XYZ file of C-alpha atoms in Angstrom:
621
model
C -43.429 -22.046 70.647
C -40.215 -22.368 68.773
C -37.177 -20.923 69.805
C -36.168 -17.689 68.744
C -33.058 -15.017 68.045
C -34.035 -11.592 68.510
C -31.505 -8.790 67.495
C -32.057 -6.398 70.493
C -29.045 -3.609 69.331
C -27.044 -2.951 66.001
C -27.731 -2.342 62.594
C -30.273 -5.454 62.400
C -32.259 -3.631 65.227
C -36.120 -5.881 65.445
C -34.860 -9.017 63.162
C -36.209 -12.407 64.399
C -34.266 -15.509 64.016
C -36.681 -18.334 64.529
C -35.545 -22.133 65.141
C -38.830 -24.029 63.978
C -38.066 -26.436 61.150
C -35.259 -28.835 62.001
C -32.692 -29.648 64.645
C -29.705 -27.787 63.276
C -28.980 -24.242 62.081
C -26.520 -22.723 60.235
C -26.665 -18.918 60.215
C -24.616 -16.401 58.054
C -24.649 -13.789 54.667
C -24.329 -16.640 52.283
C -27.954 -17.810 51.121
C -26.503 -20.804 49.497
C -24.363 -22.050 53.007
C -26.558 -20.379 55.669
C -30.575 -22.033 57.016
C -30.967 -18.350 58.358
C -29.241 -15.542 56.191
C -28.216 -12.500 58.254
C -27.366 -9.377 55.566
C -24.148 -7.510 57.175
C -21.194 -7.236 55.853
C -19.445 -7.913 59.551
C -21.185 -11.319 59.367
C -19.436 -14.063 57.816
C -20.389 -16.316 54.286
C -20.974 -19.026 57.300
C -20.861 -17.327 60.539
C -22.197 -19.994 63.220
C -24.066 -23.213 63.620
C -26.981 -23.572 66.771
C -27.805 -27.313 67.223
C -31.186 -28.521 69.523
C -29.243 -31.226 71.981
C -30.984 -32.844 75.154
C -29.777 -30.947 76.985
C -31.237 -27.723 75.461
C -29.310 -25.095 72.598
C -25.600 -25.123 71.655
C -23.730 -22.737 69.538
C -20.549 -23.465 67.436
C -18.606 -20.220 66.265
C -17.239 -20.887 62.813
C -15.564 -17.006 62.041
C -11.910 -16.456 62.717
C -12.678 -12.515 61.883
C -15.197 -11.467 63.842
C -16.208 -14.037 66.110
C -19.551 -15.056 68.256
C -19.580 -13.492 71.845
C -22.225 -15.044 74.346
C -22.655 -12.496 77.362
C -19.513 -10.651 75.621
C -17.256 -13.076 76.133
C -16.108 -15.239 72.831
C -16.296 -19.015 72.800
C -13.852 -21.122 71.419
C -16.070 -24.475 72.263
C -19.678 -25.528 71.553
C -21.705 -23.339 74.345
C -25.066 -24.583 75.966
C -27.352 -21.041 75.854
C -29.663 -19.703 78.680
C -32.744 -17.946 78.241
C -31.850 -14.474 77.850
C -28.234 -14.869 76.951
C -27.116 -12.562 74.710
C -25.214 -13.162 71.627
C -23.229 -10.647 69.185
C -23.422 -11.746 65.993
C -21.312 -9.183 63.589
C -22.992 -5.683 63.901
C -25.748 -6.868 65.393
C -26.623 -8.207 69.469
C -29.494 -10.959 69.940
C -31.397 -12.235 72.770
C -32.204 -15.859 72.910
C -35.514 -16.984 74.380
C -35.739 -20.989 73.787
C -39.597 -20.429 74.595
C -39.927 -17.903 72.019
C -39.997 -13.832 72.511
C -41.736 -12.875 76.090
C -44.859 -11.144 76.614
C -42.886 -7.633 76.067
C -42.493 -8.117 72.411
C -45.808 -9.585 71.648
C -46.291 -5.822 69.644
C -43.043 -5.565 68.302
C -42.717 -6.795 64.657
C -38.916 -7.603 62.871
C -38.718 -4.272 61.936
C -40.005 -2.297 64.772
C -38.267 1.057 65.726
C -37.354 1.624 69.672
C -36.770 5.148 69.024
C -38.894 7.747 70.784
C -41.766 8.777 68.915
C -42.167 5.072 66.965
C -45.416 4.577 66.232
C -45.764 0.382 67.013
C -43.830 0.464 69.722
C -45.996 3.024 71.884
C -49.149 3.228 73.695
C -51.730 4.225 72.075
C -52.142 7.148 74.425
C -48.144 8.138 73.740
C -49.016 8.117 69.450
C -51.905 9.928 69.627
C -49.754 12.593 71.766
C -48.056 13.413 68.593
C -50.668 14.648 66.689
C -51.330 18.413 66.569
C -52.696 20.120 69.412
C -56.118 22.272 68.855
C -55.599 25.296 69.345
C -57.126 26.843 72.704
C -59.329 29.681 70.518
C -61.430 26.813 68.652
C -64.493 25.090 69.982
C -63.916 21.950 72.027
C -65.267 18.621 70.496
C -68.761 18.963 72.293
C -69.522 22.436 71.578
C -72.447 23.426 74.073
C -75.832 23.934 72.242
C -77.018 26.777 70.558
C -79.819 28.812 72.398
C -83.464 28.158 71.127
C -84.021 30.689 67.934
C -86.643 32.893 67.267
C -89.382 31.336 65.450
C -89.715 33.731 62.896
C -85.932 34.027 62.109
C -85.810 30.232 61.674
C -88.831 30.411 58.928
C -86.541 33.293 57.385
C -83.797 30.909 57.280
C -85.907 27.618 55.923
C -87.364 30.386 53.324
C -83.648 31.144 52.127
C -82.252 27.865 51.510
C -85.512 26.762 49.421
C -84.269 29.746 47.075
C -80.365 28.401 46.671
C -80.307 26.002 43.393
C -81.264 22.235 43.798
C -77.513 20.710 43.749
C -77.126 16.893 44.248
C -73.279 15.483 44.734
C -73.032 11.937 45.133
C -70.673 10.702 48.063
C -71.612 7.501 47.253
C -68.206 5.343 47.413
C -66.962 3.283 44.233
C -65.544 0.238 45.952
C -66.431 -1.447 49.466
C -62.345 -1.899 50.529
C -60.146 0.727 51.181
C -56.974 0.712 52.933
C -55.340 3.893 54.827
C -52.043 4.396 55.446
C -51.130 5.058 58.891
C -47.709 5.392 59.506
C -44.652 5.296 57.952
C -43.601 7.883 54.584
C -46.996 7.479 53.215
C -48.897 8.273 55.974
C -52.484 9.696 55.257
C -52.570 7.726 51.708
C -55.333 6.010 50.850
C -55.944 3.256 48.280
C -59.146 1.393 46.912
C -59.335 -1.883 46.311
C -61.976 -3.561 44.010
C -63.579 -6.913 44.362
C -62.100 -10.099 42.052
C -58.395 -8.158 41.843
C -55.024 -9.097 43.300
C -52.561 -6.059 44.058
C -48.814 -6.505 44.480
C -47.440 -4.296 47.423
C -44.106 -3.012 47.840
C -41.400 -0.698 46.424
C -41.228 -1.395 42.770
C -42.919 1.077 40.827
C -42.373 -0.932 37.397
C -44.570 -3.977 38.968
C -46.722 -3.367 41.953
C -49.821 -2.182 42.156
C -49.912 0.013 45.667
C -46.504 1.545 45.990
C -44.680 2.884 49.574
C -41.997 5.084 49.594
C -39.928 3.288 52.534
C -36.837 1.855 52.190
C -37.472 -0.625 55.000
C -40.202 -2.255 52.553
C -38.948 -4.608 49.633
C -39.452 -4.262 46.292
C -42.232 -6.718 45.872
C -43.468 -7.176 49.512
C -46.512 -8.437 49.850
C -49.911 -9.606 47.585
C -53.344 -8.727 48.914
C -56.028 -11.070 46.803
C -59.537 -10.235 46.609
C -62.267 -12.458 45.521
C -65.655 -11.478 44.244
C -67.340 -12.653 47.490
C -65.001 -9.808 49.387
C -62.852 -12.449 50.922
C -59.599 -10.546 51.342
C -56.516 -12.762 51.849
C -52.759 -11.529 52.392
C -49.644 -13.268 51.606
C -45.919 -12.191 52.525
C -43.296 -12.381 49.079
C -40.563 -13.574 51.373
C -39.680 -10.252 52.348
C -36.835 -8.818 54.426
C -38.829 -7.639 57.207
C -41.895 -9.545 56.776
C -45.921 -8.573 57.363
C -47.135 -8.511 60.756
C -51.455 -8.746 61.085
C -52.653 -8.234 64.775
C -49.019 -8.486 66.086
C -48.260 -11.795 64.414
C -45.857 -11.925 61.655
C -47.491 -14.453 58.877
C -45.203 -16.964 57.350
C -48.706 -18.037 55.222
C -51.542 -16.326 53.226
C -53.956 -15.001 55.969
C -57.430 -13.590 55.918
C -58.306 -10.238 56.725
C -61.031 -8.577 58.722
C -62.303 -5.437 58.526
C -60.494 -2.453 60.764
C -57.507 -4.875 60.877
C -54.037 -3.240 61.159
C -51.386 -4.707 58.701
C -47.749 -3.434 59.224
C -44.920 -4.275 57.555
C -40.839 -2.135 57.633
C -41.847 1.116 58.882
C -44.870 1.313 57.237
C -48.731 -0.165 58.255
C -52.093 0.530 56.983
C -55.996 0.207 58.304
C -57.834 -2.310 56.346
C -61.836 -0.307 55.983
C -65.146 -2.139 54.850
C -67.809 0.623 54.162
C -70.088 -2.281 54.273
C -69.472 -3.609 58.129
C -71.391 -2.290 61.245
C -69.934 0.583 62.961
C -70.403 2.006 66.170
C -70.179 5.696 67.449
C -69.173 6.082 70.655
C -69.739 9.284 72.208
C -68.289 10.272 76.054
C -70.728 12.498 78.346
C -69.939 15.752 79.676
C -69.334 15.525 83.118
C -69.770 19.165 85.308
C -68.336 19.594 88.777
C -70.569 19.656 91.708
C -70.537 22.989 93.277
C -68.174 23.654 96.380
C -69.764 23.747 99.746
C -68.540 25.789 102.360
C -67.988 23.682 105.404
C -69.457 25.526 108.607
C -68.563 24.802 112.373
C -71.362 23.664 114.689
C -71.746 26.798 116.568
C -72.441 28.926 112.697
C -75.185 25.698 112.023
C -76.492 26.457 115.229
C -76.968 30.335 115.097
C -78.201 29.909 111.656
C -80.989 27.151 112.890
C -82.444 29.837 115.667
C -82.206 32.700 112.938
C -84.628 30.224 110.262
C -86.401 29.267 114.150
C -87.247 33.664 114.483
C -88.050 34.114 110.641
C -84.745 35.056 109.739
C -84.837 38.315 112.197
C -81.773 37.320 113.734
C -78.306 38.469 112.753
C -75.266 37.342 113.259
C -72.558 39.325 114.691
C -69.298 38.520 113.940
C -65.732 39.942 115.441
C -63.438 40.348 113.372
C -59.795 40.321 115.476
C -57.191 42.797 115.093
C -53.914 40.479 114.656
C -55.417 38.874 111.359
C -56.694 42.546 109.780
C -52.896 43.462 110.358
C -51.834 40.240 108.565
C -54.085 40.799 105.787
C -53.178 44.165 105.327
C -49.315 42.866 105.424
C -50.101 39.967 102.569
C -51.895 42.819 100.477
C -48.691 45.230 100.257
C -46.090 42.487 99.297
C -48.456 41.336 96.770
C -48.830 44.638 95.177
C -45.419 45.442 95.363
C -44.450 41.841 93.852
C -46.769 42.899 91.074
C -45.418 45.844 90.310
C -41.907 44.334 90.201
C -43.236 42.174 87.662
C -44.799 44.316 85.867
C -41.696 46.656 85.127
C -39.268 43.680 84.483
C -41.215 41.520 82.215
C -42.080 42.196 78.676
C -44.544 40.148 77.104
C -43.861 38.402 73.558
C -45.638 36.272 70.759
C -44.047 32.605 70.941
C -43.401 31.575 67.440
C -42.893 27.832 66.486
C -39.972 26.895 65.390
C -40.605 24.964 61.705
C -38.552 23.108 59.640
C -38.492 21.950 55.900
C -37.339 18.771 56.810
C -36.439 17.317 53.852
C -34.243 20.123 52.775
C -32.202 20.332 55.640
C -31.765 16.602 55.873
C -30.357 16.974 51.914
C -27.789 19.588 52.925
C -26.677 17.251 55.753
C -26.293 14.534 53.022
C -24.942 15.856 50.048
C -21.173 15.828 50.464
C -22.770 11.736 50.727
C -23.863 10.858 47.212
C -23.721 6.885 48.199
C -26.378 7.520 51.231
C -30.468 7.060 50.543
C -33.019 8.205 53.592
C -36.524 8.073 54.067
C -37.860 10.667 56.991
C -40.986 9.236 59.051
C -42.042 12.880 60.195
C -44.779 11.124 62.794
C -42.367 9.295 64.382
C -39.009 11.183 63.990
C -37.143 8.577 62.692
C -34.407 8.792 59.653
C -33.951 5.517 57.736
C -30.110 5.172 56.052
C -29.186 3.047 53.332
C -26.178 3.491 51.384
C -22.566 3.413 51.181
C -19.612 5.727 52.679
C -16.052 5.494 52.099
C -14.541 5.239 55.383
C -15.653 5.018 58.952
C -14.376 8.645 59.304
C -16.887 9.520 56.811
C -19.555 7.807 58.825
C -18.625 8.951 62.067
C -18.790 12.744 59.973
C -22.592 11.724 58.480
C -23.630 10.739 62.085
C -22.652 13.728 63.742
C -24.404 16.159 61.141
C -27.596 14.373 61.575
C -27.617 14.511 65.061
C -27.479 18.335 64.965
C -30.853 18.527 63.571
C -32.923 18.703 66.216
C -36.085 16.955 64.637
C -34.083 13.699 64.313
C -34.893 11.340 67.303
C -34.024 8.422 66.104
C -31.747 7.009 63.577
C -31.907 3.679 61.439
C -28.705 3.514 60.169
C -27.713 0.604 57.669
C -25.110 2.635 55.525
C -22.370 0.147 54.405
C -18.500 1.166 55.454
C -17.058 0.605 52.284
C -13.530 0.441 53.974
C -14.213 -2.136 55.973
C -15.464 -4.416 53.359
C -12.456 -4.125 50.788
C -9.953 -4.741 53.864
C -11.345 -7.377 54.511
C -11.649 -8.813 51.173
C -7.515 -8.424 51.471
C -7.223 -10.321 54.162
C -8.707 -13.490 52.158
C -6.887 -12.592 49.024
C -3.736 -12.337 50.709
C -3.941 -15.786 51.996
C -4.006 -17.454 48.361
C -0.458 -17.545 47.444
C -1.879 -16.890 43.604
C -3.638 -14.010 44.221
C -0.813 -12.527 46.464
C -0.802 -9.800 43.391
C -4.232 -8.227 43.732
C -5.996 -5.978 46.197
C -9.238 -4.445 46.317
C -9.996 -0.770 47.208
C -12.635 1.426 46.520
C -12.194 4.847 44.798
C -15.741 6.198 45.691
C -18.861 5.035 47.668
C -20.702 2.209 46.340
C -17.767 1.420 43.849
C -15.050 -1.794 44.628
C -12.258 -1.841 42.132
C -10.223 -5.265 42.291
C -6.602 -4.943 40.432
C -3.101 -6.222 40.263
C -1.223 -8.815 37.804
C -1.543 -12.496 37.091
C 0.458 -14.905 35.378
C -2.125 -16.856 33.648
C -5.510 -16.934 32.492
C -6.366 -20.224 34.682
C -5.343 -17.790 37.914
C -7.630 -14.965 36.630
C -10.695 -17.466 36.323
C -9.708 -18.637 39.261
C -9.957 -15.543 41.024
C -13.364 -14.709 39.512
C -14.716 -18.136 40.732
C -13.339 -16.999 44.392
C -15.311 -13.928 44.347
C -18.097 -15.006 42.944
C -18.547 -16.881 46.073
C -17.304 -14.728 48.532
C -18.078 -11.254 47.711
C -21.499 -10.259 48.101
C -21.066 -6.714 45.944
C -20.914 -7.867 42.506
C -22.683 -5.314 40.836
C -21.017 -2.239 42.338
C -17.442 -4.665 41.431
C -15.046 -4.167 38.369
C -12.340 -6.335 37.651
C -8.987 -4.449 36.171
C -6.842 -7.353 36.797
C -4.178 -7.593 34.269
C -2.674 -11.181 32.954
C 0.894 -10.749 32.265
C 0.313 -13.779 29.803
C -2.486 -12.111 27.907
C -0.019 -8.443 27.112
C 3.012 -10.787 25.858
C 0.304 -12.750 23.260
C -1.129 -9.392 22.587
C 2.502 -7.133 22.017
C 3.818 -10.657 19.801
C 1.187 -10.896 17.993
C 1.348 -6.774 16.536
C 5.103 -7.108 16.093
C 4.770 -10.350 13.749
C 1.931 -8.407 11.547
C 4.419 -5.841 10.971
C 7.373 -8.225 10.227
C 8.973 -7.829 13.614
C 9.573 -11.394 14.431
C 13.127 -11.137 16.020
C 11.822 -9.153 18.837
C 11.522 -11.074 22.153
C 8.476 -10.089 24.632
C 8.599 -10.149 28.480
C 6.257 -8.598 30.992
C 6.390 -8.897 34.488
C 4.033 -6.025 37.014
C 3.565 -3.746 34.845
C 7.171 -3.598 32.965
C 7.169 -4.395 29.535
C 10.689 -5.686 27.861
C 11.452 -5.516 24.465
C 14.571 -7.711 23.318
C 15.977 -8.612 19.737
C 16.944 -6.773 16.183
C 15.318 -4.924 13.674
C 16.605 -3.963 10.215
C 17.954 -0.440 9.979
C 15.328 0.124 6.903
C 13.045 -0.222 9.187
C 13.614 1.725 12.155
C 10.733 4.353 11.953
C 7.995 1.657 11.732
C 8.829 -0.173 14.389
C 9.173 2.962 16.677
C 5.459 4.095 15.572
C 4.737 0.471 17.039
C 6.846 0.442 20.372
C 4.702 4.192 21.340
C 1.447 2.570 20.431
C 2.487 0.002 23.353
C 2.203 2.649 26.297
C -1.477 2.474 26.004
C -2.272 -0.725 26.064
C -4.188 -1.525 29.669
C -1.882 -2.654 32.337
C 2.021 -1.750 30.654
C 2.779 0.921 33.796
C 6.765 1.273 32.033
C 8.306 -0.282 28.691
C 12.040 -0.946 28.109
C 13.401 -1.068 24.729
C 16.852 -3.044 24.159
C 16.396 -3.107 20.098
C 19.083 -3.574 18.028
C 19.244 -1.690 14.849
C 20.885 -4.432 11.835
C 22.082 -3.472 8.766
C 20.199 -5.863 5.967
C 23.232 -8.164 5.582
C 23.323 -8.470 9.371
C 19.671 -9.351 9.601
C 20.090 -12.538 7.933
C 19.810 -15.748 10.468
C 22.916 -18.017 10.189
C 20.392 -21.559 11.684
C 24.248 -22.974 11.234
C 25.288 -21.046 14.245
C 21.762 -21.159 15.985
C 21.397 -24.404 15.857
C 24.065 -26.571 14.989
C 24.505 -29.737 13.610
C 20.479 -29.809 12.881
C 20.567 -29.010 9.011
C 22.948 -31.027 7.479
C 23.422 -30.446 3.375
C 24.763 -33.838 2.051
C 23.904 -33.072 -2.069
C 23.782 -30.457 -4.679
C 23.011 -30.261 -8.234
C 23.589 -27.342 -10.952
C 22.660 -26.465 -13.917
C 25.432 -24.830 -15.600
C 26.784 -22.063 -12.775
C 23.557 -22.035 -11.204
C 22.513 -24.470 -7.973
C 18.683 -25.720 -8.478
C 19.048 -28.881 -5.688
C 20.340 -29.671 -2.527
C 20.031 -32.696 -0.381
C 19.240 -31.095 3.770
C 18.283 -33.809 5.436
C 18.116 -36.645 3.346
C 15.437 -34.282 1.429
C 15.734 -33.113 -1.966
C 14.456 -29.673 -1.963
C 14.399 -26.618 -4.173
C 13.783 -23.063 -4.443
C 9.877 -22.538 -2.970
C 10.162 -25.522 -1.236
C 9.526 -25.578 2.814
C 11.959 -26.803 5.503
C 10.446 -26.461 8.722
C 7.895 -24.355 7.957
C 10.708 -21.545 6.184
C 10.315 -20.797 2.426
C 13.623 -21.882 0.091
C 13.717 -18.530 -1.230
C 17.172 -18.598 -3.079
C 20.125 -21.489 -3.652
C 23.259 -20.118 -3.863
C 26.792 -22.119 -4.486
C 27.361 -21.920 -1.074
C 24.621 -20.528 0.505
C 20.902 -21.528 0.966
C 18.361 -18.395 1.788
C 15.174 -18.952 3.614
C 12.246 -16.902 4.924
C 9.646 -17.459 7.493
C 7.427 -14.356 9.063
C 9.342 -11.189 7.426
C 12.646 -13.144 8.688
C 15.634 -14.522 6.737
C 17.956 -17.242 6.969
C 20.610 -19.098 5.508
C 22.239 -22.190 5.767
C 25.959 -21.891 4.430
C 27.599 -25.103 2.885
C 30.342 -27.092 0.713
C 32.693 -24.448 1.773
C-alpha cells in the first residue's frame, strides 16, 4: 500500500493524504502549486514538500507563517518521518503511516465523524442503541401464540370477511433498484432508480438527479449509471470527501452489489434489489430450566425410606429457636423500612425531555448570519460552515452550542474572517507599492481591500497579486483609489467648463486646487469645486483659487516663457496690423501657433486663445 497522511484532529478531521503517484509531493491551498490541495485558510498557497528518499519519507517546510511541526516541534531542515509521527499542518494534525492507515481505520472513510453517537464509526451493536426503545406495554417481537379458537367462532369470522367488498391494491414495485438513505440529514429517504438511466448525486438542486441536504457532500458528488441489463456502476466527481463502498474509498467507477452500503460526507445509503434472494432469519425462544432445590444426603435418604413405606412416613423437622428470633428480627426492620419509604417518597410520571432541534439551534445562530449547519439528529452531530468576524465571535458561537444539550459533537469549519485579512496585511505590507492598502472586513463573509495608488500599472499590479494569493475572490471588493486616475478625472471637468488655469494635485485622499479664474466667472466654477466632494476616494479638498479680473486673466507667454516667441515682422494696412513674422512664420488673425488660435493683432500686442484661455505676446514696443 501507498503511503498515507491522515488528519487525526482539527478542522480537516478524517481527510486522507495519499502518496501513490510519483516520488515527490507538494502539499498546500493553491490547486495550481500544490500535488495535494489542503482547503484552510491557516495553510499556505505552498505549504510543504514530502519527497520518497532511500532512506524512507522526508519533509521540507516551505511557510514562514505558520510552519510544519513533526511531534510538535518545528523543523527548520528536511526531516526523515516515522510511522506514526505526527505532523501539524495549519489547523489541522496528521498521522503518517508509510504502510498506509492500520487495521483501526479500515471503517473510517475521509469524512468520518469521531464524535459519540457517529454512525460509521460505531459498532453495529452501539448504532442500533440509538434507535427508539419499545415501549415495555407493547408485545415483544415473538408474541406467544394465540390459544386454539372455537370452531364455530372461526366459521363466524371466515363468514364475515366473505361479506366485506372484493378490494385488490397492487404492491407490486415499479422499478427493481432502490436506494435508502441511512444516515446522515436524509435519513429514512428513499429513491428509485430505473434500468438504462444515469443519476447525478450530490448537493445541487439545479443539476442532480438525487439530492442530500448535507453540507459535507459536494455539489455534484457522485454518478450512479445503470444499464438495461441492471449492471449498476458508481463513479466519484472528484469530490471533497470522496465515496467510500465496503470501507474502500474508490478513486474509479466501481460496480455495485445488491445490499451494498455506499457512504460518502456524512451521509450513506443501502443499495436494494427486489429481485435478489433474501433470507429471513428468525432467533428461537429460549425458556429457563426450572430451579432445583438442592437437598442434603440425610433429606434424600429419609425421603427414599418414605417412597420404600408408600409414602406413610413423615418427616419431622425442628425448627430452632435462635433462627425464629432472627426471622422475626429481619421481618420488623423490613416493615418499618417500608413504611419509612412509604411516607417519604411520592411517586411521579417521568416526562421526556424533547426538543425542536432545529429551532433552538437557529436562535443559537442568528446573531451569526455568515454561519450554515446541517443537524444529523441520529448521530448528534452539528456540521458548521460559514464565516465569523473575529475569533471572539467564534469562541461566543462555540460556547452557545455547547449549551444545548443534544449537541455531542461538533464539525466546525466556520472561517475566522479576522485571521484571514491580517494576514493578507502581512503580505501586502511587504511590497513597498502596496504599502498604501489594507484589507479588513466590515461583516462576515465580506473582504473589503482599500487605500491609494499612484498609478494604474500599481493597481493592476495589485489585482494580479491577489488573484494569486487570495483564495476569497467572490466575497472580495476592490475600493482602491488611483491618485492618477482623480487628477485625469478633476482636469478633465475643469477644461469642459473653460477652467484651464487651474492646477490639480491629489495625494491620500487630499485634493489641491491651484491657479486663477476670471472674476465673471466665479459662481460656475464654485458649482464645480462642490460637485468634487463626491467623487470616490477625495476624503478633503483645498481650494487656493485666485479670482482675476478679465484684463488680469490674459497670459503674458513673454513673461512665461521667454525668449521662445520672437516677433521679427509686421505689416498694416492703413492703422490696422494684418501680419506678423513669430518665428520666422508669417501668420495672421485665425492662424495657429502652437496649437493657440491668433484671435486679434494689435500694434503692439498679439491675442491668442487655446481651451477658454488667453494670451498675448506684446511687441515693437
Amino acid at each position: 500500500m501507498s503511503a498515507e497522511f491522515i488528519a487525526e484532529e482539527g478542522v480537516l478531521k478524517g481527510l486522507v493524504l495519499s502518496l501513490d503517484v510519483g516520488e515527490e509531493w507538494s502539499i498546500g491551498r493553491d490547486p495550481e502549486q500544490a500535488t495535494l490541495v489542503i482547503e484552510d485558510a491557516k495553510v499556505s498557497r505552498l505549504h510543504l514538500i514530502c519527497r520518497k528518499t532511500p532512506d524512507g519519507y522526508v519533509v521540507e517546510n516551505l511557510s514562514e507563517n505558520n510552519p510544519v511541526l513533526v511531534n510538535d516541534h518545528p523543523i527548520s531542515d528536511p526531516k526523515l518521518l516515522q510511522e506514526g509521527d505526527k505532523i501539524t499542518i495549519g489547523g489541522s494534525v496528521f498521522h503518517f503511516y508509510p504502510e498506509g492507515a492500520p487495521p483501526a481505520y479500515a471503517f473510517e472513510p475521509e469524512y468520518a465523524f469521531e464524535s459519540e453517537g457517529s454512525f460509521l464509526g460505531e459498532s453495529e451493536e452501539e448504532a442500533f442503541e440509538e434507535e427508539e426503545e419499545i415501549p415495555a406495554e407493547e408485545e415483544p417481537f415473538f408474541a406467544p401464540l394465540e390459544e386454539e379458537k372455537d370452531e364455530e367462532l372461526i366459521r363466524e369470522e371466515i363468514f364475515q370477511e366473505a361479506e366485506e367488498p372484493d378490494v385488490t391494491i397492487d404492491l407490486t414495485p415499479s422499478t427493481r433498484f432502490l436506494i435508502k438513505v441511512i444516515a446522515g440529514p436524509n435519513t429514512g429517504a428513499e429513491f428509485a432508480l430505473d434500468t438504462g438511466h444515469e443519476y447525478l448525486i450530490g448537493t445541487d438542486s439545479a443539476s442532480c438527479d438525487l439530492i442530500f441536504n448535507d453540507l459535507s457532500v459536494s455539489r455534484e458528488h457522485a454518478r450512479l449509471s445503470i444499464s438495461k441489463e441492471g449492471v449498476i456502476l458508481i463513479e466519484d466527481l472528484e469530490s471533497r470527501n470522496g465515496v467510500v463502498v465496503d470501507k474502500e474509498r474508490i478513486t474509479s467507477p466501481k460496480e455495485l452489489l445488491a445490499n451494498t452500503v455506499v457512504a460518502f460526507g456524512t451521509s450513506a445509503f443501502l443499495l436494494i434489489d427486489r429481485e435478489a434472494p433474501s433470507e429471513t432469519i428468525v432467533a428461537p425462544i429460549f425458556e429457563a430450566p426450572p430451579e432445583v432445590e438442592e437437598k442434603t444426603p440425610k433429606e434424600e435418604i429419609e425421603e427414599e425410606e418414605e417412597r420404600a413405606v408408600g409414602g406413610t412416613k413423615k418427616t419431622k423437622r425442628k425448627v430452632p429457636t435462635g433462627s425464629l428470633i432472627l426471622a422475626l428480627f429481619v421481618a420488623g426492620l423490613a416493615v418499618l423500612f417500608g413504611i419509612g419509604m412509604v411516607s417519604l417518597l411520592q411517586t411521579h410520571d417521568v416526562v421526556a425531555e424533547k426538543h425542536d432541534y432545529l429551532t433552538e439551534i437557529q436562535d443559537a445562530l442568528k446573531v451569526y448570519p455568515g454561519v450554515q449547519f446541517t443537524y444529523n439528529k441520529a448521530s448528534g452531530t452539528l456540521f458548521l460552515l460559514g464565516n465569523v468576524k473575529s475569533a471572539v465571535e467564534m469562541n461566543e458561537l462555540l460556547y452557545k452550542l455547547k449549551g444545548l444539550t443534544f449537541i455531542r459533537g461538533i464539525e466546525n469549519n466556520i472561517v475566522n474572517d479576522e485571521a484571514i485579512w491580517q494576514e493578507m496585511n502581512i503580505l501586502l505590507s511587504k511590497i513597498p507599492e502596496f504599502k498604501g492598502v489594507s484589507m479588513h472586513a466590515p461583516e462576515a463573509g465580506l473582504f473589503v481591500v482599500s487605500g491609494y495608488l499612484k498609478t494604474d500599472r500599481q493597481a493592476a499590479n495589485l489585482i494580479d497579486y491577489l488573484n494569486v494569493n487570495f483564495n476569497y475572490l467572490n466575497r472580495l471588493q476592490n475600493r482602491v483609489v488611483v491618485e492618477q486616475q482623480i487628477v485625469d478625472e478633476v482636469t478633465a471637468h475643469l477644461m469642459q467648463h473653460g477652467f484651464g488655469a487651474v492646477m490639480v494635485a491629489f495625494s491620500t485622499g487630499e485634493l489641491v486646487l491651484t491657479g486663477y479664474v476670471s472674476s465673471t466667472q466665479t459662481f460656475e466654477y464654485d458649482s464645480l469645486v462642490n460637485s468634487f466632494d463626491e467623487i470616490p476616494g477625495v476624503r478633503s479638498l483645498k481650494n487656493f483659487v485666485v479670482a482675476v479680473s478679465p484684463e488680469q486673466g490674459v497670459l503674458d507667454l513673454n513673461k512665461r516663457y521667454p525668449g521662445k516667441y520672437r516677433v521679427t515682422g509686421f505689416s498694416k494696412h492703413g492703422d490696422v496690423n494684418i501680419n506678423v513674422v513669430i518665428n520666422g512664420r508669417i501668420l495672421t488673425r485665425g492662424d495657429q501657433l502652437d496649437t493657440m488660435i491668433i484671435t486679434s493683432i494689435q500694434p503692439h500686442t498679439i491675442f491668442l486663445e487655446k481651451d477658454g484661455l488667453k494670451y498675448k505676446i506684446e511687441y515693437n514696443k
